[in-house]
Amino acid sequence: MDLGIKGKTALVLGASQGIGRAIAEALAEEGANVVLVARNGEALEGLAADIAGKHGVEATPCPVDLSDPLAVTAFCTRIENEFKPDMLVNNAGGPPPSPSTGVSDEVWHNSTQMMLFSIVRVTEAALPAMKARGWGRIVAVGSSGVVQPIPNLAVSNTIRGAVAGFLKTLSAEVAGNGITVNMVLPGKIETARLGRLDSARAEREGKSLEEVRAASQAELPIKRYGQPEEFAKVAVFLLSDAASYVTGQITRVDGGLIRSI
Ligand SMILES: NC(=O)c1ccc[n+]([C@@H]2O[C@H](COP(=O)([O-])OP(=O)(O)OC[C@H]3O[C@@H](n4cnc5c(N)ncnc54)[C@H](OP(=O)(O)O)[C@@H]3O)[C@@H](O)[C@H]2O)c1
């Protein structure tokens, strides 16, 4: 299948590692140019050189801290005037694990800034170029917690629900402009973040990391963690021309983790 994104430009947030990185690489494999965003500029430089060398596309490192409102404002100016993306991948880190109460103001504010407010502003900045072309694709990386709140991830569960509401509302507003907006929910994808969450659980429960990983994988119908590349393939399809009639949807890539229909 021709995905129809060769030569188009994708802005990929949270691109230095994990799920975002896998999406950036999969887009480049399809011939798309990529703008790579995260805080670690050195990692982005290395990744950009690697992607450009391997796939013969343009790969531009763009270090930004999405929890810093001033940095995001400057970044949005670059999006509107310089990057003018055809595709946008909304993604970043996740908040630290915690129950619903006792979370500091700092964690609530920083997490909301990074995961919601920045996403709103970046999306707004990306829309004019998409509207001008009559074609655009927005995919956000969410979490299974959008459908079934995850114990001890209260901040994530809360903010991601708000992001889902924003994206669903937006999807109807821009569908007539040839722009689709979708969310993809990871279940348990093997990345540094999943490693940190498993380590925290091991410490909480007084178990070894291996015990926690084994039990966690045994709970999944598919009996294993997912790989970032498996997640990326679904995201890239939704970012492609081939997915032209899919919008406002929430797609799970979770090996069957969520049991409800
Ligand atoms: N992996 C899973 O199974 C899973 C499950 C549910 C939800 N999720 C969510 O999916 C998203 C991606 O997960 P992942 O597993 O790929 O996480 P990850 O391995 O921790 O990668 C997160 C990426 O976001 C970047 N990032 C973090 N904070 C940032 C900030 N303030 N500004 C700009 N970039 C920032 C990181 O790069 P820098 O450190 O260089 O900034 C990195 O590139 C996260 O929101 C995570 O909570 C993941």
CSV table of C-alpha atoms and ligand atoms in Angstrom, one decimal:
chain,number,residue,atom,x,y,z
A,1,MET,CA,0.0,0.0,0.0
A,2,ASP,CA,1.3,3.5,-0.9
A,3,LEU,CA,0.9,5.6,2.2
A,4,GLY,CA,1.3,8.8,0.2
A,5,ILE,CA,3.5,10.7,2.6
A,6,LYS,CA,6.8,10.7,0.7
A,7,GLY,CA,8.2,14.3,0.7
A,8,LYS,CA,5.7,15.5,3.3
A,9,THR,CA,7.0,16.9,6.6
A,10,ALA,CA,6.2,15.6,10.0
A,11,LEU,CA,6.7,17.3,13.3
A,12,VAL,CA,7.3,14.6,15.9
A,13,LEU,CA,7.3,15.6,19.6
A,14,GLY,CA,9.0,13.4,22.2
A,15,ALA,CA,11.2,12.0,19.4
A,16,SER,CA,14.5,11.4,21.1
A,17,GLN,CA,13.5,7.9,22.4
A,18,GLY,CA,10.8,5.4,22.9
A,19,ILE,CA,7.5,5.6,21.0
A,20,GLY,CA,8.2,9.0,19.5
A,21,ARG,CA,11.5,8.0,18.1
A,22,ALA,CA,10.0,4.8,16.6
A,23,ILE,CA,7.3,6.9,14.9
A,24,ALA,CA,9.9,9.3,13.5
A,25,GLU,CA,11.9,6.4,12.1
A,26,ALA,CA,8.9,4.8,10.6
A,27,LEU,CA,7.8,8.0,8.9
A,28,ALA,CA,11.3,8.5,7.5
A,29,GLU,CA,11.2,5.0,6.2
A,30,GLU,CA,8.1,6.0,4.2
A,31,GLY,CA,10.1,9.0,2.8
A,32,ALA,CA,8.7,11.7,5.0
A,33,ASN,CA,10.9,14.5,6.3
A,34,VAL,CA,11.0,14.8,10.1
A,35,VAL,CA,11.4,17.6,12.6
A,36,LEU,CA,12.5,15.9,15.8
A,37,VAL,CA,11.5,17.6,19.1
A,38,ALA,CA,12.6,16.7,22.7
A,39,ARG,CA,14.7,18.3,25.4
A,40,ASN,CA,18.0,16.4,24.8
A,41,GLY,CA,19.5,18.2,21.9
A,42,GLU,CA,22.5,15.9,21.7
A,43,ALA,CA,20.3,12.8,21.3
A,44,LEU,CA,18.3,14.6,18.6
A,45,GLU,CA,21.4,15.6,16.7
A,46,GLY,CA,22.6,12.0,16.6
A,47,LEU,CA,19.1,10.7,15.7
A,48,ALA,CA,18.7,13.2,12.9
A,49,ALA,CA,22.1,12.3,11.3
A,50,ASP,CA,21.2,8.7,11.6
A,51,ILE,CA,17.7,9.1,10.0
A,52,ALA,CA,18.9,11.4,7.2
A,53,GLY,CA,21.8,9.0,6.4
A,54,LYS,CA,19.6,5.9,6.4
A,55,HIS,CA,16.5,7.1,4.6
A,56,GLY,CA,17.7,10.1,2.5
A,57,VAL,CA,15.2,12.4,4.0
A,58,GLU,CA,15.6,15.8,5.8
A,59,ALA,CA,15.8,15.3,9.6
A,60,THR,CA,15.9,18.5,11.7
A,61,PRO,CA,16.7,18.4,15.4
A,62,CYS,CA,14.7,20.9,17.4
A,63,PRO,CA,15.4,20.9,21.2
A,64,VAL,CA,12.4,22.2,23.1
A,65,ASP,CA,11.2,21.7,26.7
A,66,LEU,CA,7.4,21.3,26.4
A,67,SER,CA,6.9,22.1,30.1
A,68,ASP,CA,8.3,25.6,29.6
A,69,PRO,CA,5.6,28.0,28.3
A,70,LEU,CA,8.1,30.5,27.0
A,71,ALA,CA,10.0,27.9,25.0
A,72,VAL,CA,6.8,26.6,23.6
A,73,THR,CA,5.7,30.1,22.4
A,74,ALA,CA,9.1,30.5,20.5
A,75,PHE,CA,8.7,27.0,19.1
A,76,CYS,CA,5.1,27.8,17.9
A,77,THR,CA,6.5,30.7,16.0
A,78,ARG,CA,9.0,28.4,14.2
A,79,ILE,CA,6.2,25.9,13.5
A,80,GLU,CA,4.1,28.6,11.8
A,81,ASN,CA,6.8,30.3,9.9
A,82,GLU,CA,9.5,27.6,9.3
A,83,PHE,CA,8.4,24.0,9.8
A,84,LYS,CA,4.8,24.3,8.4
A,85,PRO,CA,4.2,20.6,8.9
A,86,ASP,CA,1.8,18.3,7.0
A,87,MET,CA,1.7,15.9,9.9
A,88,LEU,CA,1.9,16.4,13.7
A,89,VAL,CA,2.7,13.8,16.3
A,90,ASN,CA,1.7,15.0,19.8
A,91,ASN,CA,3.7,13.2,22.3
A,92,ALA,CA,6.0,13.8,25.3
A,93,GLY,CA,6.9,12.3,28.6
A,94,GLY,CA,4.5,11.1,31.2
A,95,PRO,CA,4.0,12.3,34.9
A,96,PRO,CA,5.5,10.4,37.8
A,97,PRO,CA,3.4,7.6,39.3
A,98,SER,CA,1.1,8.7,42.2
A,99,PRO,CA,-2.3,8.2,43.7
A,100,SER,CA,-5.0,10.8,43.2
A,101,THR,CA,-4.3,12.8,46.3
A,102,GLY,CA,-1.2,14.4,47.8
A,103,VAL,CA,0.3,15.4,44.4
A,104,SER,CA,2.2,18.6,44.6
A,105,ASP,CA,1.1,21.7,42.7
A,106,GLU,CA,4.4,21.6,40.9
A,107,VAL,CA,3.7,18.2,39.4
A,108,TRP,CA,0.2,19.1,38.5
A,109,HIS,CA,1.3,22.3,36.8
A,110,ASN,CA,4.3,21.0,35.0
A,111,SER,CA,2.5,17.9,33.8
A,112,THR,CA,-0.5,19.9,32.6
A,113,GLN,CA,1.8,22.4,30.8
A,114,MET,CA,3.7,19.6,29.0
A,115,MET,CA,0.9,17.2,28.2
A,116,LEU,CA,-2.1,19.6,27.6
A,117,PHE,CA,-1.4,23.3,27.3
A,118,SER,CA,1.7,22.8,25.0
A,119,ILE,CA,-0.2,20.3,22.9
A,120,VAL,CA,-3.0,22.8,22.4
A,121,ARG,CA,-0.6,25.6,21.4
A,122,VAL,CA,1.5,23.4,19.1
A,123,THR,CA,-1.6,22.0,17.4
A,124,GLU,CA,-2.9,25.5,16.8
A,125,ALA,CA,0.4,26.6,15.3
A,126,ALA,CA,0.5,23.6,13.0
A,127,LEU,CA,-3.1,24.0,11.7
A,128,PRO,CA,-2.7,27.1,9.4
A,129,ALA,CA,-0.3,25.3,7.0
A,130,MET,CA,-2.5,22.2,7.0
A,131,LYS,CA,-5.6,24.3,6.3
A,132,ALA,CA,-3.8,26.1,3.5
A,133,ARG,CA,-2.9,22.8,1.8
A,134,GLY,CA,-6.3,21.2,2.5
A,135,TRP,CA,-4.5,18.2,3.9
A,136,GLY,CA,-3.2,17.5,7.4
A,137,ARG,CA,-2.8,14.6,9.9
A,138,ILE,CA,-2.6,14.9,13.7
A,139,VAL,CA,-2.0,11.9,15.8
A,140,ALA,CA,-1.6,12.1,19.6
A,141,VAL,CA,0.0,9.4,21.7
A,142,GLY,CA,-2.3,8.8,24.7
A,143,SER,CA,-2.5,5.9,27.2
A,144,SER,CA,-4.8,3.0,27.9
A,145,GLY,CA,-5.6,5.1,31.0
A,146,VAL,CA,-7.9,7.2,28.8
A,147,VAL,CA,-10.3,4.2,28.6
A,148,GLN,CA,-9.5,2.5,31.8
A,149,PRO,CA,-7.7,4.6,34.5
A,150,ILE,CA,-4.5,3.0,35.5
A,151,PRO,CA,-4.0,2.6,39.3
A,152,ASN,CA,-1.3,4.9,40.7
A,153,LEU,CA,-1.1,7.0,37.6
A,154,ALA,CA,-3.7,9.6,38.6
A,155,VAL,CA,-2.1,12.7,37.0
A,156,SER,CA,-1.7,10.9,33.7
A,157,ASN,CA,-5.3,9.5,33.8
A,158,THR,CA,-6.6,13.0,34.5
A,159,ILE,CA,-4.7,15.0,31.9
A,160,ARG,CA,-5.0,12.5,29.1
A,161,GLY,CA,-8.8,12.6,29.4
A,162,ALA,CA,-8.7,16.3,28.8
A,163,VAL,CA,-6.4,15.8,25.8
A,164,ALA,CA,-8.9,13.3,24.4
A,165,GLY,CA,-11.7,15.8,24.8
A,166,PHE,CA,-9.7,18.5,23.0
A,167,LEU,CA,-8.8,16.3,20.1
A,168,LYS,CA,-12.3,14.9,19.6
A,169,THR,CA,-13.7,18.4,19.6
A,170,LEU,CA,-11.0,19.6,17.2
A,171,SER,CA,-11.5,16.7,14.8
A,172,ALA,CA,-15.0,17.8,14.0
A,173,GLU,CA,-13.9,21.4,13.5
A,174,VAL,CA,-11.2,20.6,10.9
A,175,ALA,CA,-12.6,17.5,9.1
A,176,GLY,CA,-13.9,19.8,6.4
A,177,ASN,CA,-10.3,21.1,5.8
A,178,GLY,CA,-9.0,17.6,4.9
A,179,ILE,CA,-7.4,17.3,8.3
A,180,THR,CA,-7.8,14.2,10.5
A,181,VAL,CA,-7.2,14.1,14.2
A,182,ASN,CA,-6.8,10.8,16.0
A,183,MET,CA,-5.4,9.4,19.3
A,184,VAL,CA,-3.5,6.1,19.7
A,185,LEU,CA,-3.3,4.5,23.1
A,186,PRO,CA,-0.3,2.4,24.1
A,187,GLY,CA,-0.9,-0.4,26.6
A,188,LYS,CA,2.5,-1.6,27.7
A,189,ILE,CA,5.2,-0.7,25.1
A,190,GLU,CA,8.7,-1.6,26.0
A,191,THR,CA,10.4,1.8,26.5
A,192,ALA,CA,12.4,3.6,29.1
A,193,ARG,CA,9.2,5.0,30.7
A,194,LEU,CA,7.7,1.5,31.1
A,195,GLY,CA,11.0,0.4,32.7
A,196,ARG,CA,10.8,3.3,35.2
A,197,LEU,CA,7.2,2.4,36.0
A,198,ASP,CA,8.0,-1.2,36.5
A,199,SER,CA,11.0,-0.3,38.7
A,200,ALA,CA,8.8,2.0,40.8
A,201,ARG,CA,6.2,-0.8,41.2
A,202,ALA,CA,8.9,-3.3,42.1
A,203,GLU,CA,10.1,-1.0,44.9
A,204,ARG,CA,6.5,-0.3,46.1
A,205,GLU,CA,5.7,-4.0,46.3
A,206,GLY,CA,9.0,-5.3,47.5
A,207,LYS,CA,9.6,-7.5,44.5
A,208,SER,CA,12.3,-7.8,41.9
A,209,LEU,CA,12.0,-6.0,38.6
A,210,GLU,CA,12.0,-9.4,36.8
A,211,GLU,CA,9.0,-10.6,39.0
A,212,VAL,CA,7.1,-7.4,38.2
A,213,ARG,CA,7.8,-7.7,34.5
A,214,ALA,CA,6.8,-11.3,34.3
A,215,ALA,CA,3.6,-10.8,36.2
A,216,SER,CA,2.7,-7.7,34.1
A,217,GLN,CA,3.3,-9.5,30.8
A,218,ALA,CA,1.3,-12.6,32.0
A,219,GLU,CA,-1.7,-10.3,32.6
A,220,LEU,CA,-1.8,-9.3,29.0
A,221,PRO,CA,-3.9,-11.5,26.6
A,222,ILE,CA,-0.9,-11.3,24.2
A,223,LYS,CA,1.5,-12.4,27.0
A,224,ARG,CA,4.3,-9.9,26.1
A,225,TYR,CA,5.1,-6.2,26.0
A,226,GLY,CA,4.7,-4.4,22.7
A,227,GLN,CA,7.7,-3.0,20.8
A,228,PRO,CA,7.8,0.7,19.9
A,229,GLU,CA,8.0,-0.3,16.2
A,230,GLU,CA,4.6,-2.2,16.5
A,231,PHE,CA,3.0,1.0,17.9
A,232,ALA,CA,4.7,3.2,15.3
A,233,LYS,CA,3.2,1.2,12.3
A,234,VAL,CA,-0.4,2.0,13.5
A,235,ALA,CA,0.5,5.7,14.1
A,236,VAL,CA,2.1,6.0,10.7
A,237,PHE,CA,-1.0,4.5,9.0
A,238,LEU,CA,-3.2,7.1,10.8
A,239,LEU,CA,-0.7,9.8,9.7
A,240,SER,CA,-0.9,8.7,6.1
A,241,ASP,CA,-3.0,9.5,3.1
A,242,ALA,CA,-4.4,6.0,3.2
A,243,ALA,CA,-6.3,6.8,6.4
A,244,SER,CA,-8.2,9.7,4.8
A,245,TYR,CA,-11.6,8.7,6.2
A,246,VAL,CA,-10.5,8.0,9.8
A,247,THR,CA,-10.9,10.9,12.2
A,248,GLY,CA,-11.9,11.5,15.8
A,249,GLN,CA,-11.0,8.0,16.7
A,250,ILE,CA,-9.2,6.5,19.6
A,251,THR,CA,-7.2,3.4,18.6
A,252,ARG,CA,-5.7,1.0,21.1
A,253,VAL,CA,-2.3,-0.7,20.5
A,254,ASP,CA,-2.3,-2.7,23.7
A,255,GLY,CA,-2.1,-6.4,23.0
A,256,GLY,CA,-5.7,-6.7,24.3
A,257,LEU,CA,-4.9,-5.0,27.7
A,258,ILE,CA,-8.3,-3.2,27.8
A,259,ARG,CA,-10.9,-5.9,28.2
A,260,SER,CA,-14.0,-3.8,27.3
A,261,ILE,CA,-15.4,-3.5,23.8
B,1,LIG,N1,5.5,3.0,27.0
B,1,LIG,C1,4.2,2.7,27.3
B,1,LIG,O1,3.9,1.6,27.5
B,1,LIG,C2,3.2,3.8,27.6
B,1,LIG,C3,2.0,3.5,28.1
B,1,LIG,C4,1.0,4.5,28.3
B,1,LIG,C5,1.3,5.8,27.9
B,1,LIG,N2,2.6,6.1,27.4
B,1,LIG,C6,2.8,7.5,27.1
B,1,LIG,O2,3.3,7.6,25.8
B,1,LIG,C7,4.2,8.7,25.8
B,1,LIG,C8,5.5,8.2,25.2
B,1,LIG,O3,6.0,7.2,26.0
B,1,LIG,P1,7.4,6.5,25.9
B,1,LIG,O4,7.3,5.2,26.6
B,1,LIG,O5,8.0,6.6,24.6
B,1,LIG,O6,8.2,7.5,26.9
B,1,LIG,P2,9.8,7.8,27.0
B,1,LIG,O7,10.6,6.6,26.6
B,1,LIG,O8,10.0,8.3,28.4
B,1,LIG,O9,10.0,9.0,25.9
B,1,LIG,C9,9.4,10.2,26.2
B,1,LIG,C10,9.9,11.2,25.1
B,1,LIG,O10,9.4,12.5,25.4
B,1,LIG,C11,10.4,13.4,25.6
B,1,LIG,N3,10.1,14.4,26.6
B,1,LIG,C12,9.9,14.1,27.9
B,1,LIG,N4,9.6,15.3,28.6
B,1,LIG,C13,9.7,16.3,27.7
B,1,LIG,C14,9.5,17.7,27.7
B,1,LIG,N5,9.3,18.3,28.9
B,1,LIG,N6,9.7,18.4,26.6
B,1,LIG,C15,9.9,17.8,25.4
B,1,LIG,N7,10.1,16.5,25.3
B,1,LIG,C16,10.0,15.7,26.4
B,1,LIG,C17,11.7,12.6,25.9
B,1,LIG,O11,12.9,13.2,25.5
B,1,LIG,P3,13.8,14.2,26.4
B,1,LIG,O12,14.0,13.4,27.7
B,1,LIG,O13,15.0,14.3,25.6
B,1,LIG,O14,13.0,15.4,26.5
B,1,LIG,C18,11.4,11.4,25.0
B,1,LIG,O15,11.8,11.6,23.7
B,1,LIG,C19,4.4,9.2,27.2
B,1,LIG,O16,3.5,10.3,27.4
B,1,LIG,C20,3.9,8.1,28.0
B,1,LIG,O17,3.4,8.5,29.3
B,1,LIG,C21,3.5,5.2,27.3
